[in-house]
CSV table of C-alpha atoms in Angstrom, one decimal:
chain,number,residue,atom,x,y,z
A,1,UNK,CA,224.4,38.8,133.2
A,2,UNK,CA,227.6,40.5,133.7
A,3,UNK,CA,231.0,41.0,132.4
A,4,UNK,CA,234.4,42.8,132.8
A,5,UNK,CA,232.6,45.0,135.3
A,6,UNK,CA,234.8,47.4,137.9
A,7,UNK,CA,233.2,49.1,140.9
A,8,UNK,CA,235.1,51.4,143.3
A,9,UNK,CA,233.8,53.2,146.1
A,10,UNK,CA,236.0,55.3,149.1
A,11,UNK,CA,234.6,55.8,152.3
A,12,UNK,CA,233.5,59.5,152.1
A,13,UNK,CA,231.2,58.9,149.0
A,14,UNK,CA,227.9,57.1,148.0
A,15,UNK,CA,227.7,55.4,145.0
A,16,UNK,CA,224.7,55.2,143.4
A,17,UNK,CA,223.7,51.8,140.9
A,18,UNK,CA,220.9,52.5,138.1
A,19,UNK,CA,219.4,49.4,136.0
A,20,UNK,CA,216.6,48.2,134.3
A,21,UNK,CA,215.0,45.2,136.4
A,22,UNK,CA,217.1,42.0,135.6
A,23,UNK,CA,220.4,44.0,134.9
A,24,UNK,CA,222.8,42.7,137.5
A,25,UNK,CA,222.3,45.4,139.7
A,26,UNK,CA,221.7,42.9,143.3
A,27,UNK,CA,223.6,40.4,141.7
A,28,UNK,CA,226.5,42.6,141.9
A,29,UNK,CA,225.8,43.6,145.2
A,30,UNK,CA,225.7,39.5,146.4
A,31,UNK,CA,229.0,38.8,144.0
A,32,UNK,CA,231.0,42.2,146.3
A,33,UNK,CA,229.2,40.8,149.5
A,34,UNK,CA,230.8,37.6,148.2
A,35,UNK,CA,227.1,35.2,148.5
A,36,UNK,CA,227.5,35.3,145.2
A,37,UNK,CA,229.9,33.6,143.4
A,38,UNK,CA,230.7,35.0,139.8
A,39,UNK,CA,233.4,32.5,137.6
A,40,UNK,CA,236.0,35.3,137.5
A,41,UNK,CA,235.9,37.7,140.4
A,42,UNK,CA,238.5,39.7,142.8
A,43,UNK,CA,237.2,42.0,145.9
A,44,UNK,CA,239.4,43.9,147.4
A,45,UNK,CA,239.0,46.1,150.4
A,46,UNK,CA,241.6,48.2,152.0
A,47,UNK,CA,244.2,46.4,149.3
A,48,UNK,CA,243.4,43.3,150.8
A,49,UNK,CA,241.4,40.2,148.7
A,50,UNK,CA,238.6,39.1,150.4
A,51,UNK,CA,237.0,35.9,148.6
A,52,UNK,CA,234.2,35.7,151.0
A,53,UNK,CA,233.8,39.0,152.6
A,54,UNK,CA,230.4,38.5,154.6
A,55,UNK,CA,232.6,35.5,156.5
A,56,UNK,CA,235.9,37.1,156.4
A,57,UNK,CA,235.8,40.2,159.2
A,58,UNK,CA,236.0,41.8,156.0
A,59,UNK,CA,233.9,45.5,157.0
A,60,UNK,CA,231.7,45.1,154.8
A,61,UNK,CA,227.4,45.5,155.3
A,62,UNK,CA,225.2,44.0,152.9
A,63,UNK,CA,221.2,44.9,152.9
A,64,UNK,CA,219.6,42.6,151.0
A,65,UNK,CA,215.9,43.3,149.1
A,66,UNK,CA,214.3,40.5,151.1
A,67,UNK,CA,215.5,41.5,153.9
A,68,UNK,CA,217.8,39.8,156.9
A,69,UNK,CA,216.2,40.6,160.5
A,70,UNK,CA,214.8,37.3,162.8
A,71,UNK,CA,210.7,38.3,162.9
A,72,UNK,CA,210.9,37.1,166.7
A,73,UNK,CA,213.5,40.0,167.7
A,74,UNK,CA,211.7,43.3,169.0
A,75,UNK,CA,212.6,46.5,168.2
A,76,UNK,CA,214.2,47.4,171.1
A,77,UNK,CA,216.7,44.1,170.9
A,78,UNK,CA,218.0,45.6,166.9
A,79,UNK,CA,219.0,48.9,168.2
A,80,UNK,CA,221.1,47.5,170.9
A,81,UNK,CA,222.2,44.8,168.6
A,82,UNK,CA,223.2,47.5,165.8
A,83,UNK,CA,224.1,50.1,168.2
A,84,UNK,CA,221.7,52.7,166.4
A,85,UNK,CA,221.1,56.0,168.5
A,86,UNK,CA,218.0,55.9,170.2
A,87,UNK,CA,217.4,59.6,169.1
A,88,UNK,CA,218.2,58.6,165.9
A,89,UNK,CA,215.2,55.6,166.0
A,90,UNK,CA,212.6,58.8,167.3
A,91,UNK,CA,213.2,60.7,164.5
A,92,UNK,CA,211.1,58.9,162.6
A,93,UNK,CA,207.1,58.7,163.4
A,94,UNK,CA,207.2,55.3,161.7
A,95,UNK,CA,209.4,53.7,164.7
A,96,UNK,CA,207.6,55.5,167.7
A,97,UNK,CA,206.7,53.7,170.4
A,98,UNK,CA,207.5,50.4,169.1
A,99,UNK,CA,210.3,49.1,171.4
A,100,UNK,CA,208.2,45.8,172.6
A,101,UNK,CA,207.0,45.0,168.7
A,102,UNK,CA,208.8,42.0,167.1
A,103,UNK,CA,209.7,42.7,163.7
A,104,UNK,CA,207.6,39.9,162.4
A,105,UNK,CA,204.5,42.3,163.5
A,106,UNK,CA,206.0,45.6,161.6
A,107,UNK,CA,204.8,46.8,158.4
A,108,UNK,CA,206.8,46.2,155.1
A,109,UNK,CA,208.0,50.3,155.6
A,110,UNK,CA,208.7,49.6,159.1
A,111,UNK,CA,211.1,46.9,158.6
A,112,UNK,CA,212.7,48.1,155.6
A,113,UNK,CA,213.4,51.5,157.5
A,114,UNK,CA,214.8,49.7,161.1
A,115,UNK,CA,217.0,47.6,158.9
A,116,UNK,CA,218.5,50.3,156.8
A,117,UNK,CA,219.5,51.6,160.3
A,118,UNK,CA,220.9,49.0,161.4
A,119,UNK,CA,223.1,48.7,158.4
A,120,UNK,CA,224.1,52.6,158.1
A,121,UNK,CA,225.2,52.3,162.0
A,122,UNK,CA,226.8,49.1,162.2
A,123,UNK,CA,230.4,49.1,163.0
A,124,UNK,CA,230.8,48.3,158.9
A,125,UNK,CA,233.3,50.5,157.4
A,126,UNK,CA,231.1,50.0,154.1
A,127,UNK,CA,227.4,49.1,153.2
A,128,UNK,CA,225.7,47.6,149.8
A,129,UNK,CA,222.1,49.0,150.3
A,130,UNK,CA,220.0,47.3,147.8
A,131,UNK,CA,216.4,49.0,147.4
A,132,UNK,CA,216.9,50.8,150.9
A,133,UNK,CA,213.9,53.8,149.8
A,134,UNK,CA,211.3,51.0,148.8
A,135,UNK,CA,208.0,50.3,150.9
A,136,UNK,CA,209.2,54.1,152.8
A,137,UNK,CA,207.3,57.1,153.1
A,138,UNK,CA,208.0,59.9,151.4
A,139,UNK,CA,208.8,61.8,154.6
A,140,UNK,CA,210.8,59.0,155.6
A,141,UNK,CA,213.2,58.5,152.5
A,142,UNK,CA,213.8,62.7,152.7
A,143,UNK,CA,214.9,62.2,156.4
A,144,UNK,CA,216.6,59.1,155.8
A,145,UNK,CA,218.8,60.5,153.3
A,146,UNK,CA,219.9,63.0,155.8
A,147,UNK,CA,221.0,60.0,157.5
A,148,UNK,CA,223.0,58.5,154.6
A,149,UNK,CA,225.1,61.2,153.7
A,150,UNK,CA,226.2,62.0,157.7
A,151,UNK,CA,226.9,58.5,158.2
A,152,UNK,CA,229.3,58.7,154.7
A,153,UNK,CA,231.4,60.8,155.9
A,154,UNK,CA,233.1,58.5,157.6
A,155,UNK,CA,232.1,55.0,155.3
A,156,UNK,CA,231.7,54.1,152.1
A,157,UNK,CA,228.1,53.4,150.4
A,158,UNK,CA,227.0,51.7,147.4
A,159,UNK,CA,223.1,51.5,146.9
A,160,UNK,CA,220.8,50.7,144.2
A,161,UNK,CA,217.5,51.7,143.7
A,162,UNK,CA,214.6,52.3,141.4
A,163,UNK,CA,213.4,56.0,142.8
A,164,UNK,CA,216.1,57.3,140.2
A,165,UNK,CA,215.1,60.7,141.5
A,166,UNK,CA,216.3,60.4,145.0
A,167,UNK,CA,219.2,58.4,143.8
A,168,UNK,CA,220.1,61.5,141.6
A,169,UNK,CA,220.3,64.0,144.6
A,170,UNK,CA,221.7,61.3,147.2
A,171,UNK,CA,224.9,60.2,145.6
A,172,UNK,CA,228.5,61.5,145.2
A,173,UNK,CA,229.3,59.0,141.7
A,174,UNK,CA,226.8,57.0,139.4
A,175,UNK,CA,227.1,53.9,137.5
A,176,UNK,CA,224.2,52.7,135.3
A,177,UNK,CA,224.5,48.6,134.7
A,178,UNK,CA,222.8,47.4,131.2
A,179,UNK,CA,224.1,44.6,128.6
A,180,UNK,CA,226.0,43.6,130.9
A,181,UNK,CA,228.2,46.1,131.6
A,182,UNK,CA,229.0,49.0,133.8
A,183,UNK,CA,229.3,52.7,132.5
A,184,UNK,CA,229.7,55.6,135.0
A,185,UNK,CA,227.7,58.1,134.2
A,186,UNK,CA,229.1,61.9,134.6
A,187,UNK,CA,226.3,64.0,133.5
A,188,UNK,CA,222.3,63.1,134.4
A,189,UNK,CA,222.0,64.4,131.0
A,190,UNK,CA,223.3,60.7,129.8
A,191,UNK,CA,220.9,59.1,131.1
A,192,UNK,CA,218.5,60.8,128.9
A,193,UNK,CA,220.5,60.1,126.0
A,194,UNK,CA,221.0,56.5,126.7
A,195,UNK,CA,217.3,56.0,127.3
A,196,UNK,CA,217.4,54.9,130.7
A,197,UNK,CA,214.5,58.2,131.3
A,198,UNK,CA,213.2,59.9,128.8
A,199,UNK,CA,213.7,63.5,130.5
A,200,UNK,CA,215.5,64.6,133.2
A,201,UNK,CA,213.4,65.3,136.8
A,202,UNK,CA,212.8,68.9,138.0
């Protein structure tokens, strides 16, 4: 699926993955994470190789489509677990008063939204975010972007996502994965001209 591919990202930027479905895009994402294993690879964080960086200490956050909380933990238990800011939780009408609800009793936008959270303020020095705006409200993926680019400041963010819209107007640096391979893409405008959309959004 792919070949001779090369990813950077800097904390202080989000990187933003396009892709048709079946491009590579969360296989990259598992192959970086390293619960993926791709026949020639080398990831390297800081300078340092990690071979298995999910097991390796290596900084590194990885939010997977299906997601990765227990159902029988409560709300309440994954901000104190993930250290998210209580007033950061209230923000968001979807999470109100929900402190005693196990995740297994959430709604798909509910979970998807507490565990985004939990990635973007984990102690991770950089996060893979893989679909983080699906199942989400549109008033929840405008505040939750908010959220991304504060917490970038300080870390590093690759995410992939099919609402090319908001991935256009969230992220620093673009890459667009097809055939295999991985162009960076300078200009929106390329997009259109590789067919990826047929016209740029308003």
């Amino acid at each position: 699926i792919l070949n001779n591919i090369f990813l950077s990202c800097q904390t202080g930027e989000i990187v933003g993955l396009l892709g048709r479905n079946g491009s590579g895009k969360s296989s990259l994402l598992k192959v970086i994470f390293g619960t993926l294993r791709a026949d020639n690879q080398s990831v390297r964080i800081n300078k340092s190789y990690f071979s298995h960086p999910y097991r390796q200490n290596a900084g590194i956050r990885y939010l997977p489509q299906e997601g990765f909380l227990p159902g029988y933990l409560r709300l309440r238990q994954v901000e104190a677990l993930f250290q998210i800011p209580t007033e950061v939780v209230q923000e968001f009408n979807e999470l109100n008063m929900l402190e005693n609800e196990k995740i297994k009793d959430l709604s798909g936008g509910q979970k998807k939204l507490i565990e985004v959270l939990s990635i973007l303020y984990s102690d991770a020095d950089f996060m893979l975010l893989d679909e983080p705006f699906s199942f989400l409200s549109p008033v929840a993926i405008e505040k939750l972007t908010i959220h991304l680019k504060n917490v970038s400041s300080s870390k590093g963010i690759v995410l992939t996502d099919h609402m090319f819209r908001t991935v256009l107007q969230t992220c620093d640096r673009l890459y667009l994965v097809g055939s295999g391979v991985l162009r960076e893409i300078h200009e929106p405008s390329q997009l259109v001209d590789i067919g990826y959309i047929t016209q740029l959004p308003d």
